[in-house]
Amino acid sequence: MCLATQQLSKQLLAYEKQHFALGKGDEEVISTLHYFSKVVDELNVLHSELAKQLADTMILPIIQFREKDLTEVSTLKDLFGLASTEHDVSMAKYSRLPKRKENEKHKAEVAKEVANARRKQHLSSLQYYCALNALQYRKRVAMMEPMLGYTRGQINFFKKGAEMFSKRLDSFLTSVSDMVQSIQGELDAEAEKMRISQQDLISVNESVYTPDSDVTSPVINRNLIQKAGYLNLRNKTGLVTTTWERLYFFTQGGNLMCQPRGAVAGGLIQDLDNCSVMAVDCEDRRYCFQITTPTGKTGITLQAESRKEYEEWICAINNISRQIYLTDNPEAAAIKLNQTALQAVTPITSFAKKHEAHHPSQNVKPTDNGKTTPSESAGIQDSTQLIALGTPIQFDIVLPATEFLDQNRGGRRANPFGESEDGSKDEEEDSLLQQMFIVRFLGSMAVQSDNTSEVIYEAMRQVLAARAIHNIFRMTESHLMVTSKNLRLIDPQTQVTRASFELATVTQFAAHQDNKRLIGFVVHLRETPGEESMSAYVFESNTEGEKICYAISLGKEIAEAQKDPEALAQLMKSVPFTNDGKFVLLNDQSEEDGATREEGEESEA
């Protein structure tokens, strides 16, 4: 008991080092067990005293009885047996003596040997019998004395225990008993709750467990700012081989975290700030989407298990990428963002009022003196005058089959770094402006007016709303090359020009004021005499839309100034050039100025 209480005290102290899946109420239990450990240590002192007393008054007499009395009787029995055997041998010799009297001397020796054997046997038998008689009394004392010592030791132990603990532990034991009963009551209530839940689960329809059972009309929450669940991650294992791994993903602030099975915590797998997400076709799998970094680099490809999860993940990542989680009320900001996309169902004609104070119209019209100046915004028009009701929306800039045919027909390839092939080389070298932006095509639609930038805002609303209503998340990524002659959309992989717009046909361009990455422009084409068509194109850019608008505006100024050598000279003086003779734009200008200052400082040094 002394050793057992020592081990018990150590185990009670070691309880707090145990790792349980759930730690509810552990602090209270640990403090209670620490107090019990002190009580056990005090009991250990009493057990030590009891052990010493039992060793002296119970164990020692039993050992002495076993080692002394029982062993002595057994030894005397063996000696008596040896003496009897020796006597039998001497008697056998004596019995073989002959009748003749010639061997009197031998006869006397045998007789003496018999006498000695009988004396020895008699003495050993007496000692053996005396030990047996004494054992009859000693065995009674040997059992009573240890029990007497055991009983006295236990009584003394209980008396000291009662004096030490009875009064001090009564209230503590009562509170522990109440706590145990309370926990047991909570356990019973939880068990009953789980039993009811299990019955409910057993009684539900099998469709609850069927993946993607509500594919026709899933209930989708588009205002999520955090999301967690299992997704399949695409890993490239070779040049053309890939594997898919099912992992647990969750968002934490602006980060996408991944936690493998059995791991203690998750690790960062993708920074979601300012990234873009789009649906992709991947290895004939459903519900795949891809996350692209702000620099345009392809990130990771994931697969959801159902349409609901697929759309909620895309919406959640899209909301997080706009850093809504940093606002005071992220949920309200997400709801407002999605409601803005759905406002096209009920057109708002006063939308331009919100932007006129902050975002003047980028409508560019030639003046009488031959120079190009931004004109004032036209009056606010009704949305039906801008875009006809029921106008279809195109969500892909070019069909894959058409693109394939264009490549086979020898479509021109363009290089985003200003290099090109064949006939387009001279054209690009002659262009004073070349600026490339990474954009994703959201949609285009026919419009009825290009007199105001309101038509672009209305097109943005309707395109975003149509994508939200019809659950269209796929976006075509392209490189938008802005030159002083045209706007070209270039395939980033094949460098094939997907679409080209003459800069003179671009009559309106504007960036969204709330979502700074949205950019749109209107193209005005005269197909045949008397027939004109106007189309609005909406894009999402990795950079601010104002930079693209500035590049287009500068391109128009350059194109107009090229008609007048003096105007061109003035423009070239006002805008700095790069080393290769191209105009410097926005951030390029600040970087160039910084480099110039550094070179100047080095020269002065």
Coordinates of C-alpha atoms in Angstrom, one line a residue:
M1 CA 0.0 0.0 0.0
C2 CA 2.9 2.4 0.7
L3 CA 4.3 1.8 -2.8
A4 CA 0.9 1.9 -4.3
T5 CA 0.0 5.3 -2.7
Q6 CA 3.4 6.7 -3.9
Q7 CA 2.6 5.7 -7.5
L8 CA -0.9 7.0 -7.2
S9 CA 0.3 10.4 -6.1
K10 CA 2.6 10.6 -9.2
Q11 CA -0.1 9.6 -11.6
L12 CA -2.5 12.2 -10.2
L13 CA 0.1 14.9 -10.8
A14 CA 0.8 13.6 -14.3
Y15 CA -2.9 13.8 -15.4
E16 CA -2.5 17.4 -16.6
K17 CA 0.2 16.2 -19.1
Q18 CA -2.3 13.9 -20.8
H19 CA -3.6 15.1 -24.2
F20 CA -7.3 14.7 -24.8
A21 CA -9.3 15.6 -27.9
L22 CA -11.5 17.9 -25.9
G23 CA -10.4 19.8 -22.9
K24 CA -13.7 20.9 -21.4
G25 CA -13.5 21.4 -17.6
D26 CA -9.9 20.1 -17.4
E27 CA -8.7 23.0 -15.2
E28 CA -11.2 22.2 -12.4
V29 CA -10.4 18.5 -12.6
I30 CA -6.6 19.2 -12.5
S31 CA -6.8 21.4 -9.5
T32 CA -9.0 18.8 -7.7
L33 CA -6.5 16.0 -8.5
H34 CA -3.6 18.1 -7.3
Y35 CA -5.4 18.4 -3.9
F36 CA -6.0 14.7 -3.9
S37 CA -2.3 14.1 -4.5
K38 CA -1.5 16.0 -1.3
V39 CA -4.0 13.9 0.6
V40 CA -2.5 10.7 -0.8
D41 CA 1.0 11.9 0.2
E42 CA -0.3 12.4 3.8
L43 CA -1.9 8.9 3.6
N44 CA 1.5 7.6 2.4
V45 CA 3.1 8.7 5.7
L46 CA 0.4 6.7 7.6
H47 CA 0.9 3.7 5.3
S48 CA 4.7 3.8 6.0
E49 CA 4.0 3.7 9.8
L50 CA 1.5 0.9 9.3
A51 CA 4.0 -1.0 7.1
K52 CA 6.7 -0.8 9.8
Q53 CA 4.4 -1.9 12.5
L54 CA 3.0 -4.9 10.5
A55 CA 6.6 -5.9 9.6
D56 CA 7.6 -6.0 13.3
T57 CA 4.4 -7.5 14.8
M58 CA 3.0 -9.7 12.0
I59 CA 5.6 -10.5 9.3
L60 CA 8.5 -11.2 11.7
P61 CA 6.7 -13.8 13.9
I62 CA 5.4 -15.6 10.9
I63 CA 8.9 -15.8 9.4
Q64 CA 10.4 -17.0 12.7
F65 CA 7.7 -19.7 13.0
R66 CA 8.4 -20.8 9.5
E67 CA 12.2 -20.7 9.6
K68 CA 12.7 -21.9 13.2
D69 CA 9.9 -24.2 14.3
L70 CA 8.8 -25.8 11.1
T71 CA 12.4 -26.1 9.8
E72 CA 13.6 -27.6 13.1
V73 CA 10.9 -30.3 13.1
S74 CA 11.7 -31.2 9.5
T75 CA 15.5 -31.4 10.3
L76 CA 14.9 -33.6 13.4
K77 CA 12.7 -35.9 11.3
D78 CA 15.5 -36.4 8.8
L79 CA 18.0 -37.1 11.6
F80 CA 15.7 -39.7 13.1
G81 CA 15.3 -41.4 9.8
L82 CA 19.1 -41.6 9.3
A83 CA 19.6 -43.0 12.8
S84 CA 16.9 -45.7 12.1
T85 CA 18.6 -46.7 8.9
E86 CA 22.0 -46.9 10.7
H87 CA 20.4 -49.1 13.4
D88 CA 18.9 -51.4 10.7
V89 CA 22.3 -51.9 9.1
S90 CA 24.0 -52.8 12.4
M91 CA 21.2 -55.2 13.3
A92 CA 21.6 -57.0 9.9
K93 CA 25.4 -57.5 10.6
Y94 CA 24.7 -58.7 14.0
S95 CA 22.1 -61.3 12.8
R96 CA 24.7 -62.8 10.4
L97 CA 27.1 -63.8 13.2
P98 CA 27.9 -67.7 13.2
K99 CA 27.4 -70.2 16.1
R100 CA 31.0 -71.0 16.4
K101 CA 32.9 -69.5 19.3
E102 CA 36.2 -68.9 17.4
N103 CA 35.1 -65.3 16.5
E104 CA 34.4 -63.9 19.9
K105 CA 36.3 -60.7 19.2
H106 CA 34.3 -60.0 16.0
K107 CA 31.1 -60.7 17.9
A108 CA 31.9 -58.2 20.6
E109 CA 32.6 -55.5 18.0
V110 CA 29.3 -56.0 16.2
A111 CA 27.4 -56.0 19.5
K112 CA 29.1 -52.6 20.4
E113 CA 28.1 -51.2 17.0
V114 CA 24.5 -52.2 17.6
A115 CA 24.5 -50.6 21.0
N116 CA 25.8 -47.3 19.7
A117 CA 23.2 -47.3 16.8
R118 CA 20.4 -47.9 19.3
R119 CA 21.6 -45.1 21.6
K120 CA 21.8 -42.7 18.7
Q121 CA 18.3 -43.7 17.4
H122 CA 16.8 -43.3 20.8
L123 CA 18.3 -39.8 21.3
S124 CA 17.2 -38.6 17.9
S125 CA 13.7 -40.0 18.4
L126 CA 13.4 -38.2 21.7
Q127 CA 14.5 -34.9 20.2
Y128 CA 12.0 -35.4 17.3
Y129 CA 9.1 -36.2 19.6
C130 CA 9.8 -33.3 21.8
A131 CA 9.9 -30.9 18.8
L132 CA 6.5 -32.4 17.6
N133 CA 5.0 -31.9 21.0
A134 CA 6.3 -28.3 21.2
L135 CA 4.9 -27.6 17.7
Q136 CA 1.4 -28.3 18.8
Y137 CA 1.5 -25.2 21.1
R138 CA 3.8 -23.0 19.0
K139 CA 1.5 -23.3 16.0
R140 CA -1.4 -21.8 17.9
V141 CA 0.8 -18.9 19.2
A142 CA 2.3 -18.4 15.7
M143 CA -1.1 -17.7 14.2
M144 CA -2.5 -15.6 17.0
E145 CA 0.5 -13.3 17.6
P146 CA 0.7 -12.0 13.9
M147 CA -3.1 -11.4 13.8
L148 CA -2.9 -9.6 17.0
G149 CA -0.1 -7.3 15.6
Y150 CA -2.1 -6.9 12.4
T151 CA -5.3 -5.9 14.2
R152 CA -3.5 -3.4 16.5
G153 CA -1.6 -1.9 13.6
Q154 CA -4.8 -1.4 11.5
I155 CA -6.6 0.1 14.5
N156 CA -3.8 2.5 15.2
F157 CA -3.7 3.4 11.4
F158 CA -7.4 4.1 11.3
K159 CA -7.3 6.2 14.5
K160 CA -4.5 8.4 13.1
G161 CA -6.3 8.7 9.8
A162 CA -9.6 9.7 11.5
E163 CA -7.7 12.3 13.6
M164 CA -5.9 13.7 10.5
F165 CA -8.6 13.7 7.8
S166 CA -12.1 13.3 9.1
K167 CA -12.8 17.0 10.0
R168 CA -10.6 18.6 7.3
L169 CA -11.8 16.6 4.3
D170 CA -15.5 16.4 5.0
S171 CA -16.3 19.6 3.1
F172 CA -13.9 18.9 0.3
L173 CA -15.2 15.4 -0.3
T174 CA -18.8 16.8 -0.3
S175 CA -17.9 19.3 -3.0
V176 CA -16.1 16.7 -5.1
S177 CA -19.1 14.4 -4.7
D178 CA -21.5 17.2 -5.9
M179 CA -19.2 17.9 -8.9
V180 CA -19.1 14.3 -9.9
Q181 CA -22.9 14.1 -9.7
S182 CA -23.2 17.3 -11.8
I183 CA -20.8 15.9 -14.4
Q184 CA -22.8 12.7 -14.5
G185 CA -26.0 14.7 -15.0
E186 CA -24.4 16.5 -17.9
L187 CA -23.2 13.2 -19.4
D188 CA -26.7 11.8 -19.1
A189 CA -28.2 14.8 -20.8
E190 CA -25.5 14.7 -23.6
A191 CA -26.0 11.0 -24.1
E192 CA -29.8 11.6 -24.5
K193 CA -29.2 14.4 -26.9
M194 CA -26.8 12.3 -29.0
R195 CA -29.3 9.4 -28.9
I196 CA -32.0 11.6 -30.3
S197 CA -29.6 13.0 -32.9
Q198 CA -28.7 9.4 -34.0
Q199 CA -32.4 8.6 -34.3
D200 CA -32.9 11.7 -36.4
L201 CA -30.0 10.7 -38.6
I202 CA -31.3 7.2 -39.0
S203 CA -34.7 8.4 -40.1
V204 CA -33.5 10.9 -42.7
N205 CA -33.6 10.3 -46.4
E206 CA -30.6 8.7 -48.1
S207 CA -30.2 11.8 -50.3
V208 CA -28.7 13.6 -47.3
Y209 CA -25.6 11.4 -47.6
T210 CA -25.6 11.4 -51.4
P211 CA -22.9 13.8 -52.8
D212 CA -24.4 16.6 -54.9
S213 CA -28.0 15.5 -54.3
D214 CA -29.3 19.0 -54.7
V215 CA -27.4 19.8 -58.0
T216 CA -30.5 21.3 -59.7
S217 CA -31.3 24.0 -57.0
P218 CA -28.6 24.1 -54.3
V219 CA -28.9 26.7 -51.5
I220 CA -25.8 28.8 -51.9
N221 CA -24.5 31.4 -49.5
R222 CA -22.5 34.0 -51.6
N223 CA -21.7 36.3 -48.7
L224 CA -19.1 34.0 -47.0
I225 CA -15.9 35.6 -45.7
Q226 CA -14.5 32.3 -44.4
K227 CA -14.9 28.7 -45.5
A228 CA -13.6 25.3 -44.5
G229 CA -14.0 21.8 -45.8
Y230 CA -12.4 19.0 -47.8
L231 CA -11.1 19.7 -51.3
N232 CA -9.0 17.7 -53.8
L233 CA -5.6 19.4 -54.5
R234 CA -4.0 18.9 -57.9
N235 CA -0.3 18.0 -57.7
K236 CA 2.0 17.7 -60.7
T237 CA 4.1 14.6 -60.5
G238 CA 5.8 14.7 -63.9
L239 CA 5.7 16.4 -67.3
V240 CA 2.2 15.2 -68.1
T241 CA 1.2 13.2 -65.0
T242 CA -0.8 14.6 -62.0
T243 CA -2.2 13.3 -58.8
W244 CA -5.1 14.5 -56.7
E245 CA -4.9 14.5 -52.9
R246 CA -7.9 15.0 -50.7
L247 CA -7.0 17.5 -47.9
Y248 CA -8.8 19.7 -45.4
F249 CA -8.7 23.4 -46.3
F250 CA -9.8 26.5 -44.4
T251 CA -9.4 30.2 -44.7
Q252 CA -7.8 32.3 -42.0
G253 CA -7.9 36.0 -42.6
G254 CA -6.5 36.5 -46.1
N255 CA -4.8 33.2 -46.2
L256 CA -5.8 29.8 -47.5
M257 CA -4.6 27.1 -45.1
C258 CA -4.2 23.3 -45.6
Q259 CA -4.2 20.7 -42.9
P260 CA -3.2 17.1 -43.8
R261 CA -4.8 14.2 -42.0
G262 CA -3.2 13.6 -38.6
A263 CA -1.4 17.0 -38.5
V264 CA -1.7 19.1 -35.4
A265 CA -2.2 22.4 -37.2
G266 CA -2.6 23.8 -40.8
G267 CA 0.0 25.5 -42.9
L268 CA -0.2 28.3 -45.4
I269 CA -0.8 27.2 -49.0
Q270 CA -1.9 30.4 -50.8
D271 CA -2.2 34.2 -50.0
L272 CA -5.7 35.2 -51.2
D273 CA -5.2 39.0 -51.0
N274 CA -5.8 40.5 -54.5
C275 CA -5.8 37.1 -56.1
S276 CA -8.4 35.9 -58.6
V277 CA -10.4 32.7 -58.8
M278 CA -12.0 31.1 -61.8
A279 CA -13.6 27.9 -62.9
V280 CA -11.5 25.6 -65.1
D281 CA -11.8 22.4 -67.0
C282 CA -9.2 20.0 -65.6
E283 CA -8.7 16.4 -66.6
D284 CA -12.4 15.8 -67.3
R285 CA -13.2 16.4 -63.6
R286 CA -16.2 18.4 -62.3
Y287 CA -16.3 21.4 -60.0
C288 CA -12.7 22.5 -60.5
F289 CA -11.5 26.0 -59.9
Q290 CA -8.1 27.7 -60.1
I291 CA -6.6 30.5 -57.9
T292 CA -4.3 33.0 -59.7
T293 CA -1.9 35.3 -57.9
P294 CA -2.0 39.1 -58.4
T295 CA 1.0 38.9 -60.7
G296 CA -0.9 36.6 -63.1
K297 CA 1.0 33.5 -62.1
T298 CA -1.2 30.3 -62.0
G299 CA -1.5 29.2 -58.4
I300 CA -3.3 26.0 -57.3
T301 CA -6.1 24.0 -58.8
L302 CA -8.7 22.6 -56.5
Q303 CA -11.8 20.4 -56.9
A304 CA -15.0 20.5 -54.7
E305 CA -17.2 17.6 -54.1
S306 CA -20.5 19.2 -55.0
R307 CA -21.9 22.2 -56.9
K308 CA -22.8 23.9 -53.7
E309 CA -19.3 23.6 -52.2
Y310 CA -17.8 24.6 -55.6
E311 CA -19.7 27.9 -55.8
E312 CA -19.4 28.8 -52.2
W313 CA -15.7 28.3 -52.3
I314 CA -15.4 30.5 -55.3
C315 CA -17.6 33.2 -53.8
A316 CA -15.7 33.1 -50.5
I317 CA -12.3 33.3 -52.1
N318 CA -13.5 36.1 -54.3
N319 CA -14.8 38.0 -51.2
I320 CA -11.6 37.5 -49.3
S321 CA -9.5 38.6 -52.3
R322 CA -11.1 42.0 -52.0
Q323 CA -9.9 42.2 -48.4
I324 CA -13.5 42.5 -47.0
Y325 CA -12.4 40.7 -43.9
L326 CA -10.4 43.8 -42.9
T327 CA -13.6 46.0 -42.6
D328 CA -15.5 46.7 -39.4
N329 CA -18.4 44.6 -40.5
P330 CA -17.2 42.0 -43.1
E331 CA -20.6 40.2 -43.4
A332 CA -22.4 43.4 -44.3
A333 CA -19.6 44.4 -46.8
A334 CA -19.9 41.0 -48.5
I335 CA -23.7 41.3 -48.7
K336 CA -23.3 44.8 -50.2
L337 CA -20.8 43.6 -52.7
N338 CA -23.0 40.8 -54.0
Q339 CA -26.1 43.0 -54.0
T340 CA -24.2 45.5 -56.2
A341 CA -23.7 42.6 -58.7
L342 CA -27.4 41.8 -58.7
Q343 CA -28.6 45.4 -59.1
A344 CA -28.9 44.9 -62.9
V345 CA -32.1 43.0 -62.4
T346 CA -33.6 46.4 -61.3
P347 CA -31.5 49.1 -63.3
I348 CA -30.5 52.1 -61.3
T349 CA -30.4 55.2 -63.5
S350 CA -28.7 57.4 -60.9
F351 CA -25.6 55.3 -60.7
A352 CA -23.5 57.9 -62.5
K353 CA -24.3 60.5 -59.8
K354 CA -22.3 58.5 -57.4
H355 CA -19.2 58.6 -59.6
E356 CA -19.3 62.1 -61.2
A357 CA -17.7 63.7 -58.1
H358 CA -14.9 61.1 -58.0
H359 CA -14.6 59.7 -61.5
P360 CA -15.1 62.1 -64.4
S361 CA -16.0 60.7 -67.8
Q362 CA -13.2 59.4 -69.9
N363 CA -15.1 60.2 -73.1
V364 CA -12.6 61.6 -75.6
K365 CA -13.8 63.7 -78.6
P366 CA -11.7 65.6 -81.1
T367 CA -12.1 69.4 -80.9
D368 CA -12.1 72.0 -83.7
N369 CA -8.5 72.9 -83.2
G370 CA -7.4 69.3 -83.9
K371 CA -6.4 68.5 -80.3
T372 CA -8.0 65.8 -78.2
T373 CA -9.6 66.8 -74.9
P374 CA -11.8 64.9 -72.5
S375 CA -15.4 66.0 -72.9
E376 CA -17.8 66.5 -70.1
S377 CA -20.1 63.7 -69.2
A378 CA -23.4 63.5 -71.0
G379 CA -26.6 63.8 -69.2
I380 CA -27.9 60.9 -67.2
Q381 CA -29.9 58.6 -69.4
D382 CA -32.3 55.9 -68.6
S383 CA -30.7 52.4 -68.6
T384 CA -33.0 51.3 -71.4
Q385 CA -31.7 54.0 -73.6
L386 CA -28.1 52.8 -72.9
I387 CA -28.7 49.0 -73.3
A388 CA -31.8 47.5 -74.8
L389 CA -33.8 45.1 -72.6
G390 CA -33.0 41.4 -73.2
T391 CA -29.6 42.2 -74.8
P392 CA -27.6 38.9 -74.9
I393 CA -24.2 38.8 -73.1
Q394 CA -21.2 36.9 -74.4
F395 CA -19.0 35.5 -71.6
D396 CA -16.1 34.2 -73.7
I397 CA -14.0 36.5 -75.9
V398 CA -13.5 33.7 -78.5
L399 CA -14.7 30.1 -78.7
P400 CA -12.0 27.5 -78.2
A401 CA -12.8 26.0 -81.7
T402 CA -12.4 29.4 -83.3
E403 CA -9.2 30.0 -81.5
F404 CA -7.9 26.6 -82.7
L405 CA -8.8 27.4 -86.3
D406 CA -7.1 30.8 -86.0
Q407 CA -3.9 29.1 -84.8
N408 CA -4.0 26.6 -87.7
R409 CA -4.6 29.5 -90.2
G410 CA -1.4 31.1 -89.1
G411 CA -2.8 33.7 -86.8
R412 CA -0.3 36.3 -85.8
R413 CA 1.6 35.8 -82.6
A414 CA 2.4 38.7 -80.3
N415 CA 5.0 38.9 -77.6
P416 CA 4.0 40.9 -74.4
F417 CA 7.6 42.1 -74.1
G418 CA 7.4 44.2 -77.3
E419 CA 8.8 41.5 -79.7
S420 CA 6.8 40.2 -82.6
E421 CA 7.1 38.3 -85.8
D422 CA 6.8 39.0 -89.5
G423 CA 4.8 42.0 -90.7
S424 CA 3.7 43.0 -87.2
K425 CA 7.3 43.8 -86.2
D426 CA 7.5 47.1 -88.1
E427 CA 4.1 48.1 -86.9
E428 CA 5.0 47.7 -83.2
E429 CA 8.4 49.3 -83.6
D430 CA 6.7 52.4 -85.0
S431 CA 4.3 52.5 -82.0
L432 CA 5.5 55.0 -79.3
L433 CA 3.4 53.3 -76.7
Q434 CA 3.4 49.7 -75.7
Q435 CA 2.0 48.6 -72.3
M436 CA 0.8 45.2 -71.3
F437 CA -1.7 44.4 -68.6
I438 CA -3.0 41.0 -67.3
V439 CA -6.8 41.0 -67.6
R440 CA -9.7 38.4 -67.4
F441 CA -12.6 38.8 -69.7
L442 CA -15.9 39.0 -67.9
G443 CA -18.4 39.7 -70.7
S444 CA -19.4 41.9 -73.6
M445 CA -22.8 43.1 -74.9
A446 CA -24.2 45.4 -77.5
V447 CA -25.1 49.0 -76.3
Q448 CA -27.1 51.7 -77.8
S449 CA -25.1 54.8 -76.9
D450 CA -21.4 55.8 -76.4
N451 CA -22.0 59.4 -75.3
T452 CA -21.5 58.8 -71.6
S453 CA -19.5 56.4 -69.3
E454 CA -22.8 55.5 -67.7
V455 CA -23.1 52.9 -70.4
I456 CA -20.0 51.1 -69.1
Y457 CA -21.2 51.1 -65.5
E458 CA -24.6 49.7 -66.7
A459 CA -22.8 47.0 -68.7
M460 CA -20.6 46.1 -65.7
R461 CA -23.8 45.8 -63.5
Q462 CA -25.5 43.6 -66.0
V463 CA -22.5 41.4 -66.7
L464 CA -21.7 40.8 -63.0
A465 CA -25.4 40.2 -62.3
A466 CA -25.7 37.7 -65.1
R467 CA -22.7 35.8 -63.9
A468 CA -24.0 35.7 -60.4
I469 CA -27.5 34.7 -61.4
H470 CA -26.4 32.0 -63.8
N471 CA -23.5 30.8 -61.6
I472 CA -20.8 31.5 -64.2
F473 CA -17.3 31.6 -62.7
R474 CA -15.2 30.8 -65.7
M475 CA -13.0 33.7 -67.0
T476 CA -10.6 33.8 -69.9
E477 CA -7.2 35.3 -69.0
S478 CA -5.4 37.4 -71.6
H479 CA -2.7 40.0 -72.0
L480 CA -4.1 43.4 -72.9
M481 CA -1.5 45.2 -75.1
V482 CA -2.2 48.9 -75.3
T483 CA -0.4 50.7 -78.1
S484 CA -0.9 54.1 -79.8
K485 CA -2.7 52.3 -82.7
N486 CA -4.9 49.5 -81.2
L487 CA -5.9 47.4 -78.2
R488 CA -5.0 43.7 -78.6
L489 CA -6.0 40.7 -76.4
I490 CA -3.1 38.1 -76.6
D491 CA -3.3 34.5 -75.4
P492 CA -0.7 34.3 -72.6
Q493 CA 0.3 30.7 -73.6
T494 CA 0.3 30.7 -77.4
Q495 CA 0.9 34.4 -77.9
V496 CA -1.9 34.3 -80.5
T497 CA -3.9 37.5 -80.8
R498 CA -7.4 36.7 -79.8
A499 CA -9.0 40.1 -80.6
S500 CA -7.8 43.5 -81.8
F501 CA -9.6 46.8 -81.6
E502 CA -8.4 49.9 -83.4
L503 CA -7.8 52.7 -80.8
A504 CA -9.9 55.1 -83.0
T505 CA -12.9 52.9 -82.5
V506 CA -12.7 52.9 -78.7
T507 CA -15.0 55.8 -77.8
Q508 CA -15.5 55.3 -74.1
F509 CA -13.4 53.7 -71.3
A510 CA -13.8 53.8 -67.6
A511 CA -12.8 52.0 -64.4
H512 CA -15.2 51.1 -61.6
Q513 CA -14.9 53.4 -58.6
D514 CA -15.7 50.8 -55.9
N515 CA -14.0 47.8 -57.4
K516 CA -10.9 49.4 -58.8
R517 CA -9.9 46.3 -60.8
L518 CA -12.9 46.5 -63.1
I519 CA -12.3 48.2 -66.4
G520 CA -14.6 48.5 -69.5
F521 CA -14.5 50.2 -72.8
V522 CA -17.0 50.8 -75.7
V523 CA -16.0 49.9 -79.3
H524 CA -17.9 51.8 -82.1
L525 CA -17.7 50.1 -85.5
R526 CA -19.1 51.2 -88.8
E527 CA -19.7 47.9 -90.6
T528 CA -21.4 49.1 -93.7
P529 CA -22.6 52.5 -94.9
G530 CA -25.5 53.5 -92.7
E531 CA -25.0 50.6 -90.2
E532 CA -23.1 51.0 -87.0
S533 CA -22.6 48.7 -84.0
M534 CA -21.5 49.5 -80.5
S535 CA -20.3 46.9 -78.0
A536 CA -19.2 47.3 -74.3
Y537 CA -16.4 45.0 -73.1
V538 CA -15.9 44.4 -69.4
F539 CA -12.6 43.0 -67.8
E540 CA -11.1 42.3 -64.5
S541 CA -7.4 43.4 -64.2
N542 CA -4.7 42.5 -61.8
T543 CA -3.8 46.2 -61.5
E544 CA -5.9 49.2 -61.0
G545 CA -8.3 50.0 -63.9
E546 CA -7.2 53.7 -63.7
K547 CA -3.8 52.7 -65.1
I548 CA -5.3 51.0 -68.1
C549 CA -7.6 54.1 -68.7
Y550 CA -4.5 56.3 -68.5
A551 CA -2.7 54.1 -71.0
I552 CA -5.6 54.2 -73.4
S553 CA -6.0 58.0 -73.0
L554 CA -2.2 58.5 -73.6
G555 CA -2.5 56.3 -76.7
K556 CA -5.3 58.4 -78.1
E557 CA -3.3 61.6 -77.4
I558 CA -0.2 60.1 -79.2
A559 CA -2.3 59.0 -82.2
E560 CA -3.9 62.5 -82.4
A561 CA -0.5 64.2 -81.9
Q562 CA 1.1 62.2 -84.7
K563 CA -1.0 64.2 -87.1
D564 CA 0.6 67.4 -86.0
P565 CA 4.5 67.4 -85.6
E566 CA 4.4 70.3 -83.2
A567 CA 1.8 68.7 -81.0
L568 CA 3.8 65.5 -81.0
A569 CA 6.9 67.3 -80.0
Q570 CA 5.1 69.0 -77.1
L571 CA 3.7 65.7 -76.0
M572 CA 7.1 64.0 -76.1
K573 CA 8.5 66.8 -74.0
S574 CA 5.8 66.4 -71.3
V575 CA 6.0 62.7 -71.0
P576 CA 9.3 60.9 -70.2
F577 CA 10.6 58.0 -72.4
T578 CA 12.1 54.7 -71.6
N579 CA 15.6 53.6 -72.8
D580 CA 14.0 52.1 -75.9
G581 CA 12.1 55.2 -76.9
K582 CA 8.7 54.2 -75.5
F583 CA 6.5 56.4 -73.3
V584 CA 6.7 55.8 -69.5
L585 CA 3.4 55.1 -67.8
L586 CA 2.3 55.8 -64.2
N587 CA 4.3 53.4 -62.0
D588 CA 7.0 53.1 -64.7
Q589 CA 7.5 56.9 -64.5
S590 CA 8.1 56.8 -60.7
E591 CA 10.5 54.0 -61.0
E592 CA 12.3 55.7 -63.9
D593 CA 12.5 58.9 -61.8
G594 CA 13.9 57.0 -58.9
A595 CA 16.6 55.4 -61.1
T596 CA 17.5 58.8 -62.6
R597 CA 17.9 60.3 -59.1
E598 CA 20.1 57.4 -58.0
E599 CA 22.3 57.8 -61.1
G600 CA 22.6 61.5 -60.4
E601 CA 23.6 60.9 -56.9
E602 CA 26.3 58.4 -58.0
S603 CA 27.6 60.9 -60.6
E604 CA 27.8 63.7 -57.9
A605 CA 29.6 61.3 -55.6

